[in-house]
């Protein structure tokens, strides 16, 4: 989640109030911010991605002023009508179809504000832009440009300019190959016949979106007027980013001037702060929070969250400010009412309904198995279901089973899901070479098996595995255990047949059968397998398919 | 004594020790040095000392002999040593003549005291130094200077003597046998009546007993499940391999949401696609695209079936609860699960790729956000975490959302443990659920780390048997104040 650093003195100026650390922490928590660090000079907060308007100190202060009741209701933003335009060429449709823009006039920049804007831009690229895929933002020094602008798409060798971070002219193709940002974001335009380009009326390049801006338009503390361009693939997202940026620049002291965007077939003006009127029912708010608030209390809470509210009978009409791009539903205002009241002021209550609890059948089966195994003197262990083919098959000297295979594991340790329990037990014994012997362990756990008959194409199956590892471990010991376990599971009519396969020693292992279905196996582990796991102690082991033994009688498949 | 009693020395020693502790005998210890022939000593005892060989040879040859000839006759081994000792004793001297060096006999010695000692040792086998005459003692000292002629051992002798109390003790007391072990035979024969059982040293160290245990994490899982059941929740389970549809789409997570990224979620290569639950597909698609009939704006993008068909390892058990709700849309519903979930993370001391989530939901006609706070407060206070705080938070599928922090008394810190909220209408309406659904979830291992006072989360899956054994059986119950 994104993190923002805010200087305290800057925050006090924006807030027009000073707080001590306890008040500050409590305020930030009430705004749904997680406090990472707090020092004499600054604080660091983590904010949730639904609130990209928290990407600047201005945005946080704006919300804080509401909660502290320094300023209630929706902030007013005046939009100045457009004086210029961006003409959009049809060629961009194939590569990056949308653009929105705005002009900010009479802004006073300094190094601190420029840094805030850069960091905000980066966060918006991530949160709204999905790393520039959906949205890419450019802030330009308007004073060196000559509007109107043209948003077009050109061939890679057609244009060249000096990109930020370079000292020489580079063609678009060259930027993609050699420039740091070009290399990083080339995948967003690669393979397209033409690349997007933003030009002014003299043909000066502003930017090669979504890759890099021209050095020409770089912001510096002397810049008075800013041109913002935002390009991308999702017009909603573009407007969200533009609203957040322009309202923030407004709150920094700038005047917002709209820009006309002219397509061959249509025209619109941005930014457009035409706000949606939301209908919020008082009884809906009350029933969801579990309170009996009066109309005025709800209105007050909403105003503290910086919403504009009009009241008509038992319905509130709420106008949320243009930067609140997270509002999707009436329910979003319910949370804001709760935040306006303060979560700590909500008295916990209990549901009235009476229900009766119960454990899942599998849990009860597990519990019985646990009782049996603990009674037999085995210690319980727990392993991951994630594993790899080396542990699952190679070390056990068996051929691969049908298994579930991961597409994108972050580590080579986990590439598949386990299909049996014994390798997990071997791993545990291997981890315990320096623990005292005898070691008797068991695990009740699931394996996952591919199964075409269910929508998820795989099922989980409960298994019981146990291993006895000491100098006298033998087949007869594990056979006695198997007999005792099955007897206690109330299963008779089972039989055993020879099983001369790894991981067991030939002539010292058996398959366990119930009504002609194999329900498990047991035996002395082959010395080569023990060596593969670096276990220098004789080991006998047993694995039972609990699903086939008892679970199956349930209708449920998991 | 051992011979007379017919027992081995060890058990006699034990008995004596016991009698001594009863003040019935006194034990005197005498240390003596036992002298035996060494390896070379044995050789000399059966033939002669080397210096005796030399003087005998010289005597036979008329009192003088060429050194080279002596060397040849005695051999290299005896030559040096015999010459050294004979010279030292003043029996011979060396003179230089025309044909080289000569050894000349000064006086032929009588039998020496050393020779006498060797003879006695040869006959007797051993002697005690302390019992020897002064000259023989001197001989022992002299021979000890030579290599492996004689050996000396320290020998402890114990003499046992009855004490005055033993002499006074009554006949009856003396005749009652003291036994250490009550046997089956004694019980059958009733002979236990006639014996006296010896007192044990009750503080003597004994062999450790070994109890087997549940896995510590499993103990916590059991406790949590019990709490859920006490509070009227029914346990549910669901698939580990899950459709992206249930894990994300049904929970109103847009298809380009970062949580769906390959960096966070395990996607499957084989099998890679599942079958969508057609009954809900259209509604969910509309909720994403336009809000459908939910009153929402929706995410306003083109929803893709293919993306929803992808198979993954579930990233939260909410995938299972939402399935359950889809199948059981009528109130009341109160279900829980404590089960495994997966994140595509590099494993380190703070992160696991596979771990457990605790999750509970309540769906009913008139349940509210305050009820959710109340249920969570009750739930965690039953885990001994009585100090709890709520603050706003965000999850794509709940509104209002909150997170709960619990105060750890012993560590004096607030721990973020639980995420919660009421399912959004965009989640519930497409599934035909008409009433509020209160939901919360939290990590089991994080809670376990705090309760077991551990730092490394991997500890739970290493299965160090010494560690598992080291945790007292009632540790958790005590820790959370149940016992």
PDB file of N, CA and C in Angstrom, chain B residues 27-31 156-159:
ATOM      1  N   UNK B  27      33.226 -47.552  57.953  1.00  0.00           N
ATOM      2  CA  UNK B  27      34.061 -47.999  56.841  1.00  0.00           C
ATOM      3  C   UNK B  27      35.402 -47.278  56.917  1.00  0.00           C
ATOM      4  N   UNK B  28      36.478 -48.066  56.882  1.00  0.00           N
ATOM      5  CA  UNK B  28      37.803 -47.476  56.850  1.00  0.00           C
ATOM      6  C   UNK B  28      38.421 -47.739  55.504  1.00  0.00           C
ATOM      7  N   UNK B  29      39.035 -46.756  55.017  1.00  0.00           N
ATOM      8  CA  UNK B  29      39.648 -46.908  53.702  1.00  0.00           C
ATOM      9  C   UNK B  29      41.156 -46.862  53.851  1.00  0.00           C
ATOM     10  N   UNK B  30      41.841 -47.827  53.232  1.00  0.00           N
ATOM     11  CA  UNK B  30      43.315 -47.834  53.258  1.00  0.00           C
ATOM     12  C   UNK B  30      43.800 -47.813  51.816  1.00  0.00           C
ATOM     13  N   UNK B  31      44.729 -46.890  51.593  1.00  0.00           N
ATOM     14  CA  UNK B  31      45.282 -46.815  50.236  1.00  0.00           C
ATOM     15  C   UNK B  31      46.655 -47.471  50.235  1.00  0.00           C
ATOM     16  N   UNK B 156      42.741 -49.250  46.774  1.00  0.00           N
ATOM     17  CA  UNK B 156      42.005 -48.844  47.964  1.00  0.00           C
ATOM     18  C   UNK B 156      41.373 -50.062  48.582  1.00  0.00           C
ATOM     19  N   UNK B 157      41.581 -50.210  49.838  1.00  0.00           N
ATOM     20  CA  UNK B 157      40.945 -51.334  50.525  1.00  0.00           C
ATOM     21  C   UNK B 157      39.969 -50.775  51.528  1.00  0.00           C
ATOM     22  N   UNK B 158      38.800 -51.403  51.588  1.00  0.00           N
ATOM     23  CA  UNK B 158      37.798 -50.943  52.515  1.00  0.00           C
ATOM     24  C   UNK B 158      37.566 -51.991  53.579  1.00  0.00           C
ATOM     25  N   UNK B 159      37.644 -51.551  54.790  1.00  0.00           N
ATOM     26  CA  UNK B 159      37.384 -52.469  55.897  1.00  0.00           C
ATOM     27  C   UNK B 159      36.108 -52.033  56.573  1.00  0.00           C
TER      28      UNK B 159
END
